[in-house]
Coordinates of C-alpha atoms and ligand atoms in Angstrom, one line a residue:
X1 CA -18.3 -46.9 33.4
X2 CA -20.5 -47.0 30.3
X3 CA -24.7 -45.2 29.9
X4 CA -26.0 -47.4 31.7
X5 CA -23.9 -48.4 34.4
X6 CA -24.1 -44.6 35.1
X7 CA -27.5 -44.5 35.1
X8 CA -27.7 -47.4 37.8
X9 CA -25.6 -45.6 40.1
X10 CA -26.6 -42.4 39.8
X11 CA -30.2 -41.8 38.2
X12 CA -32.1 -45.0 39.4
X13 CA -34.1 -45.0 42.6
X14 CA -37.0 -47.1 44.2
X15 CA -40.7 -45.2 43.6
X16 CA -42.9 -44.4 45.8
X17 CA -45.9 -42.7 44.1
X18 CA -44.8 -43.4 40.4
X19 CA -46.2 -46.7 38.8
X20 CA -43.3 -47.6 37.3
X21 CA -39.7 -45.4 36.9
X22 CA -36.7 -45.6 35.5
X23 CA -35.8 -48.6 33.5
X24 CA -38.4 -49.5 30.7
X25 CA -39.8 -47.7 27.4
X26 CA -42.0 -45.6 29.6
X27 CA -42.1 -44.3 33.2
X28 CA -45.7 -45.0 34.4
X29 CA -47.7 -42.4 36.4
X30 CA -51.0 -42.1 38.0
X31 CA -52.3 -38.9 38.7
X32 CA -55.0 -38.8 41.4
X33 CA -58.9 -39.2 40.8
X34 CA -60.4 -35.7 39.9
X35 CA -57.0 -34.5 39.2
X36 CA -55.0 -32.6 35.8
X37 CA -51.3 -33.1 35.1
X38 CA -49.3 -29.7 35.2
X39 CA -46.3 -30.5 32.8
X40 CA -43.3 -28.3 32.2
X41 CA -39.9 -28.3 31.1
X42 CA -36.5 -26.4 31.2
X43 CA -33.5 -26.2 30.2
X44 CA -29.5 -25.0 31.5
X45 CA -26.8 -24.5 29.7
X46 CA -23.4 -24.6 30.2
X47 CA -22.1 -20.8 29.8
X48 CA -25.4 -19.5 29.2
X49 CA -27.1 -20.6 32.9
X50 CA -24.1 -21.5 34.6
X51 CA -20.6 -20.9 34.8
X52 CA -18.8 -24.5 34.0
X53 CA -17.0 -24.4 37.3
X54 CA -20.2 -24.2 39.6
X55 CA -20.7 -26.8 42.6
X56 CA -22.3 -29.7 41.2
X57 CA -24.4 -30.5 43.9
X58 CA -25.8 -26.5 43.6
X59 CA -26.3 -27.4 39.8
X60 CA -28.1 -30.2 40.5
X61 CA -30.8 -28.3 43.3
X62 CA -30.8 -25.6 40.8
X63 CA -32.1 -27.3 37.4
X64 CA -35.3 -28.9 39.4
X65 CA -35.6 -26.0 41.6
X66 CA -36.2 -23.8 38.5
X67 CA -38.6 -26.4 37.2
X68 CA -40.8 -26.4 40.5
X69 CA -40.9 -23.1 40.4
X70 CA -43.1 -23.5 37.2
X71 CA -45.3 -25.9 39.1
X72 CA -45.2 -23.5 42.1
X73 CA -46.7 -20.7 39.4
X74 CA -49.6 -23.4 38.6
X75 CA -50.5 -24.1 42.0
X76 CA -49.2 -27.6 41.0
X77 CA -48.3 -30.1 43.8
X78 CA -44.8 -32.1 42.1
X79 CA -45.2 -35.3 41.3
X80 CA -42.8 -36.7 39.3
X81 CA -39.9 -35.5 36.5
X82 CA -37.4 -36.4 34.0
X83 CA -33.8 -35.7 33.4
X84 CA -32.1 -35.2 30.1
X85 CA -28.6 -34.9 30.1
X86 CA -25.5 -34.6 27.7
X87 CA -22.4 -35.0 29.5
X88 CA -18.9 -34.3 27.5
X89 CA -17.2 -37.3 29.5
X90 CA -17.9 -38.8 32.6
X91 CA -16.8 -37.7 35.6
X92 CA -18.0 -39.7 38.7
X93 CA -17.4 -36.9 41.5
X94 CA -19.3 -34.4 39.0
X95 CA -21.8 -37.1 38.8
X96 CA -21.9 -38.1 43.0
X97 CA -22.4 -34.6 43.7
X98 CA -24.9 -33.2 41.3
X99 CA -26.9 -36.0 41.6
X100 CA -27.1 -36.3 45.4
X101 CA -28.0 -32.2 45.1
X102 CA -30.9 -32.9 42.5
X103 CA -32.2 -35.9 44.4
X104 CA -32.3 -33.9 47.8
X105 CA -34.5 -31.1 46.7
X106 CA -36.6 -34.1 45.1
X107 CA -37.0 -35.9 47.8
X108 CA -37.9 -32.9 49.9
X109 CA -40.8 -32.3 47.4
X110 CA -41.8 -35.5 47.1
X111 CA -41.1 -35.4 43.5
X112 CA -39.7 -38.9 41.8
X113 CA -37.1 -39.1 39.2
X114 CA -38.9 -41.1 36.8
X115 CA -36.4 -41.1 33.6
X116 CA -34.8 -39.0 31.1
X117 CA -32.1 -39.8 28.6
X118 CA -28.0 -39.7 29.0
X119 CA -25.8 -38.9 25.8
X120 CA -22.4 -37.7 25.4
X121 CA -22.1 -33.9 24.1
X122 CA -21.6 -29.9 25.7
X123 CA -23.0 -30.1 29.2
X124 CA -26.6 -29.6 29.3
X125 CA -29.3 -30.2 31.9
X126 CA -33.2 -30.8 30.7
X127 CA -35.9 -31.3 33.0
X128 CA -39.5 -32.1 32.7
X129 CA -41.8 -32.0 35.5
X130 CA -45.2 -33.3 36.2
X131 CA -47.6 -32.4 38.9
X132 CA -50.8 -32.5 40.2
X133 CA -53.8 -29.5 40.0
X134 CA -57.0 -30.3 41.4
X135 CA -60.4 -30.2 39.4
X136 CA -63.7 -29.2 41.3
X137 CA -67.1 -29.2 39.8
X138 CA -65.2 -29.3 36.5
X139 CA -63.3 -26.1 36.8
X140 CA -59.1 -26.5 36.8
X141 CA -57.6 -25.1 40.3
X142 CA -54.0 -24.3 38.1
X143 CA -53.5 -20.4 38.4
X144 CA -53.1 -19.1 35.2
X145 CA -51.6 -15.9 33.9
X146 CA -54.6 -15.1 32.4
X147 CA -57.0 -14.4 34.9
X148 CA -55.8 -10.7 36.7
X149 CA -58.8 -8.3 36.5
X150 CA -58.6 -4.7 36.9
X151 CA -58.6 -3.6 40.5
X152 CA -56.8 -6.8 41.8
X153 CA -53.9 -6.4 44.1
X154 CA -50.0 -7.5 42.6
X155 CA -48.1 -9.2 45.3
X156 CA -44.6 -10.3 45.2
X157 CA -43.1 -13.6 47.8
X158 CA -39.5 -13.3 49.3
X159 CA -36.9 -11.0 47.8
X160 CA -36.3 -9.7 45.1
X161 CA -32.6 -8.7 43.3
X162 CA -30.3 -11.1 45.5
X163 CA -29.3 -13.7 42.3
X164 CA -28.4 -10.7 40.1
X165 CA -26.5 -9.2 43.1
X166 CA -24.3 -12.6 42.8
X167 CA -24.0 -12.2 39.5
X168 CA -22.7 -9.2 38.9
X169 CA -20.1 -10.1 42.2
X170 CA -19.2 -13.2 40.5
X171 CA -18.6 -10.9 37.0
X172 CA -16.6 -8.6 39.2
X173 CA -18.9 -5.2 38.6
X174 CA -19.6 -5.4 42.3
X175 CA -17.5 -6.0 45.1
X176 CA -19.0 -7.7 47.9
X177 CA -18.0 -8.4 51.5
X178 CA -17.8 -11.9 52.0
X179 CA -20.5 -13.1 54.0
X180 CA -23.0 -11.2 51.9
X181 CA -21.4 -12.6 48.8
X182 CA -22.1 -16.3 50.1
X183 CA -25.4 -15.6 51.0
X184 CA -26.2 -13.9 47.6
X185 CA -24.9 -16.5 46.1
X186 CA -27.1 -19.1 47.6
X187 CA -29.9 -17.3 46.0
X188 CA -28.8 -17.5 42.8
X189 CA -27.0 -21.0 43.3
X190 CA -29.5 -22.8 45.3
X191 CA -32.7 -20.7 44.4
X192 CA -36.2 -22.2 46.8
X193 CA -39.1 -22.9 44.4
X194 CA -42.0 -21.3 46.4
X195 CA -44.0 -24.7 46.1
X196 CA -46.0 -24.6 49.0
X197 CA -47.1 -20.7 48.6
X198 CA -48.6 -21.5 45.0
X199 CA -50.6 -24.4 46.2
X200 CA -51.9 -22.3 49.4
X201 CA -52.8 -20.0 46.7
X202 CA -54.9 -22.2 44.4
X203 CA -58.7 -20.3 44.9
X204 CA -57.0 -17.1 46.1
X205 CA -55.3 -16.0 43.4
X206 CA -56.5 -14.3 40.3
X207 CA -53.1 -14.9 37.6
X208 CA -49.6 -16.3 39.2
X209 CA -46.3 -16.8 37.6
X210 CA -43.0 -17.3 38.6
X211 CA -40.2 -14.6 38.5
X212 CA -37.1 -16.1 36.7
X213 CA -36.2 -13.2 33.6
X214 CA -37.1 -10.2 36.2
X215 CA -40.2 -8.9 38.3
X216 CA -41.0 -6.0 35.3
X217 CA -40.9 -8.9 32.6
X218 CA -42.5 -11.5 34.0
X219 CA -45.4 -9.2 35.2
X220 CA -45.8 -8.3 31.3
X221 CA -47.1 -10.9 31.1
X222 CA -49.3 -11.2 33.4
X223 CA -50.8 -8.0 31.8
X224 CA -50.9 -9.1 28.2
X225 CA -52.4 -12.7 29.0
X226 CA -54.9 -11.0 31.2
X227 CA -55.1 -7.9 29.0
X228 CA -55.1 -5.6 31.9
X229 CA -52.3 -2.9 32.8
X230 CA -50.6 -2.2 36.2
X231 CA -48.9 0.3 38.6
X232 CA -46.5 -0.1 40.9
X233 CA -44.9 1.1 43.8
X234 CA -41.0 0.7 43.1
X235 CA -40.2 1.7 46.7
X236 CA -41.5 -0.9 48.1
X237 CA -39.8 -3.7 45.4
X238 CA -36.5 -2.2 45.9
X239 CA -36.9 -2.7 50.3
X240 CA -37.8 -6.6 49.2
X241 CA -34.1 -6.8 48.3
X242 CA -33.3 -9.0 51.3
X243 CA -32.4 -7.2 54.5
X244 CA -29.0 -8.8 54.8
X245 CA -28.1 -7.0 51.1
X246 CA -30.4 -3.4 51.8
X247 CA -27.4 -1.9 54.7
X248 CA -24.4 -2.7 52.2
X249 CA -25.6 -2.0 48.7
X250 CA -24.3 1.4 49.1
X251 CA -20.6 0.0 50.4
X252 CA -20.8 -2.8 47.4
X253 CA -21.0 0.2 44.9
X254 CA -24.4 -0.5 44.3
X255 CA -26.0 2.8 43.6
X256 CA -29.8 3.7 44.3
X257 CA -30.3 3.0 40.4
X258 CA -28.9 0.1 39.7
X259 CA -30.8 -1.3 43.4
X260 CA -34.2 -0.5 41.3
X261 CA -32.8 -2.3 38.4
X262 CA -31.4 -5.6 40.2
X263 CA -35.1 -6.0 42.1
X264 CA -37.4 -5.1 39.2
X265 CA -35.3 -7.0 36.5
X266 CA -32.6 -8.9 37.9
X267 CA -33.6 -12.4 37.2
X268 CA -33.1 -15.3 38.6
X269 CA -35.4 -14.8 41.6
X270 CA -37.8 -17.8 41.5
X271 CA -40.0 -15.9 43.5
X272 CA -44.1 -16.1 42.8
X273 CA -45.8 -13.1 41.2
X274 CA -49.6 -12.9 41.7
X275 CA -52.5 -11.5 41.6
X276 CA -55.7 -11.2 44.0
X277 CA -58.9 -9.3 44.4
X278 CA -58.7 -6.7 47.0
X279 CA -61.5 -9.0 49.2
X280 CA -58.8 -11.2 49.2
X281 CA -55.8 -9.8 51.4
X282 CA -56.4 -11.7 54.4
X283 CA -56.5 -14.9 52.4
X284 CA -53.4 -14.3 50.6
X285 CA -51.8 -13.7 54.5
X286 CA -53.3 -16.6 55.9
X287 CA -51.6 -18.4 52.5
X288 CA -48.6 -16.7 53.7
X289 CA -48.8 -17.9 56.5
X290 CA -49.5 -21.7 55.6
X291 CA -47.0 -21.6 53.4
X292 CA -44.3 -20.1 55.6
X293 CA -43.5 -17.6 52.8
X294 CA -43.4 -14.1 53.2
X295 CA -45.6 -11.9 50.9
X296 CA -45.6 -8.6 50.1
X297 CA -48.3 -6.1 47.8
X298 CA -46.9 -3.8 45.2
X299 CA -48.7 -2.5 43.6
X300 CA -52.3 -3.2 41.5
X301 CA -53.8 -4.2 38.5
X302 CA -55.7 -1.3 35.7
X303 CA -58.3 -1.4 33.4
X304 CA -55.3 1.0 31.4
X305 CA -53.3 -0.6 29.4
X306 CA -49.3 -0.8 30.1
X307 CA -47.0 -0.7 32.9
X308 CA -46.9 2.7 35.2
X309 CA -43.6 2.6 37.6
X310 CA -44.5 5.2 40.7
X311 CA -41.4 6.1 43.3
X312 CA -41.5 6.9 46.5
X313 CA -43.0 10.1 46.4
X314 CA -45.7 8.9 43.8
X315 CA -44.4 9.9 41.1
X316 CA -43.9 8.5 37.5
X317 CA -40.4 6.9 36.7
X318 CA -40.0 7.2 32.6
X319 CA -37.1 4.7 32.6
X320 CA -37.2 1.4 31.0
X321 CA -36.2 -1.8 32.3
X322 CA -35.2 -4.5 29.8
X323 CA -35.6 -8.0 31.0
X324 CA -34.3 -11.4 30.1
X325 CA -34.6 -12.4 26.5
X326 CA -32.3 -15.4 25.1
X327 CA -32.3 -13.6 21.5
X328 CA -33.0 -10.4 22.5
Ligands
ADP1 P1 -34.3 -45.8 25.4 O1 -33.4 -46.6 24.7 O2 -35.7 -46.3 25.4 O3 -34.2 -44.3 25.0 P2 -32.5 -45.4 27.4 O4 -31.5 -46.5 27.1 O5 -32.1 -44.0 27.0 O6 -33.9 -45.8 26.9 O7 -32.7 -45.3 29.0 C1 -32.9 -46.5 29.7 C2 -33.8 -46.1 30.9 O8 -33.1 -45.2 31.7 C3 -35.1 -45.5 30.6 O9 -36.0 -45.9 31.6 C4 -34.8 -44.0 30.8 O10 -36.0 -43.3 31.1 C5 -33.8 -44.0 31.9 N1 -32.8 -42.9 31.9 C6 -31.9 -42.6 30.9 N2 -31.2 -41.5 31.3 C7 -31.6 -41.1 32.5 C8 -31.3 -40.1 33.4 N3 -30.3 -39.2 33.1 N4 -32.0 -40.0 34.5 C9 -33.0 -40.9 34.8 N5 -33.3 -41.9 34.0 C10 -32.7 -42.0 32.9
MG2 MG1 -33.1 -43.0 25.3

């Protein structure tokens, strides 16, 4: 099987909303009347994102997941994307699986695989998505980190902690029971982009973006593009771990500090961070609610510059939490 047998088999499908798709120079798309293209790409790496002997058909879910999540942050409906790939050789079951994974979770978004490029070298996955943001009376509906105002509420979606919880089973500094172990492991496997959530949220929110290096991290900023500060309340970011894990971190030798640390800068959560006036909470419920995605506030925006981390009793926690950095 040669490029572009491959790509025949595995990459090429009839489109539905796309003008033209894979094939030609170009893919061809046509956003809606009155409508902006949200764009955004990223990338996995072999030994870096994933471990080389993951499921295939997980990979596959997992590198567009991560890329909805970014349209998820704008408030972006998905509309379309490209796949770059190096492959070191090719390997037709590798190729069945992940492709019938990636093309699952696009067809369940209505997102079209439009193109992309296929060349020979260290495993790699590269994804570009395109979406749709609505514009009315001239103003864009993407949620941006930049708009959080003092006094705004901080609100978190699903759990928090679960992919780092697999990750450190799979690195063997945990030991897990079994069926918790599968069920972290979907998390950080098979991770849901909260899609419908950040479209509900389109006119609610005040700044949105999507937790993938860590809750504390990707909060920052949050704060520095809208050039505001925060508390919040740890307690109730460390109860979001999800109730399945909360029983048995004690029995997995997961100690009260290293719970705070998995939730607040674990990683991997493709969960939606927000923002939202106070006039807003039964909107953001009701978006909740539409959405089918659990919310929960914790915490709220200052005037004061930095990050204030209060426990349980209110008080201030002086430890620092790192978060993801590539080069760091
Ligand atoms: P070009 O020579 O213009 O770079 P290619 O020969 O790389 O085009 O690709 C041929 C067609 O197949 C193009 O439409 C391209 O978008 C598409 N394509 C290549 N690789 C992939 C892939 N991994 N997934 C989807 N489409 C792909
Ligand atoms: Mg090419």
């Amino acid at each position: 099987m040669g490029e572009f047998d491959l790509i025949a088999r595995y990459f090429t499908r009839p489109t539905a909303q796309a003008v033209l798709g894979v094939g030609d120079d170009c893919a061809l798309l046509q956003p809606a009347p009155g409508t902006q293209l949200a764009i955004s790409s990223d990338m996995l790496v072999e030994g870096r994102h994933f471990f080389a002997d993951v499921d295939p058909a997980a990979l596959g879910h997992k590198a567009l997941a991560v890329n909805l999540s970014d349209l998820a942050a704008c408030g972006a409906k998905p509309l379309a994307f490209t796949l770059a790939l190096s492959l070191p050789r090719i390997d037709e079951a590798w190729l069945a699986a992940f492709s019938k994974g990636l093309l699952a979770l696009a067809d369940a978004h209505g997102c079209e695989l439009v193109g992309g490029d296929t060349t020979k070298g260290p495993l790699n996955i590269c994804i570009t998505v395109f979406g749709e943001v609505p514009v009315t009376g001239g103003k864009s509906q993407a949620l941006l980190r930049s708009g959080a105002q003092a006094g705004d509420d901080i609100y978190v979606s699903g759990t928090l902690g679960d992919a780092r919880l697999a990750l450190e089973a799979l690195r063997g500094t945990v030991t897990l029971p079994p069926g918790m172990l599968s069920q972290a492991r979907q998390r950080l496997e098979q991770p849901t982009p909260r899609v419908a959530l950040g479209q509900a949220l389109r006119g609610i929110a005040s700044a949105a973006i999507d937790v993938s290096d860590g809750l504390l991290g990707d909060l920052r900023h949050i704060l520095s593009a809208s050039k505001t500060g925060a508390t919040l309340e740890t307690a109730v970011a460390t109860n979001l771990v999800a109730s399945y894990a909360r029983p048995d971190w004690a029995a997995a030798g997961v100690d009260a500090e290293k719970q705070l640390e998995f939730a607040l800068a674990g990683g991997d959560d493709y969960e939606l961070a927000f923002t939202a006036p106070a006039s807003a909470r039964d909107a953001v419920q009701a978006a909740a609610r539409q959405s089918q995605t659990p919310v929960s506030r914790i915490g709220r925006i200052d005037a004061e510059p930095g990050l204030r981390l209060l426990d349980a009793g209110g008080a201030l926690i002086e430890r620092r939490y790192a978060s993801f950095d590539h080069f760091a």
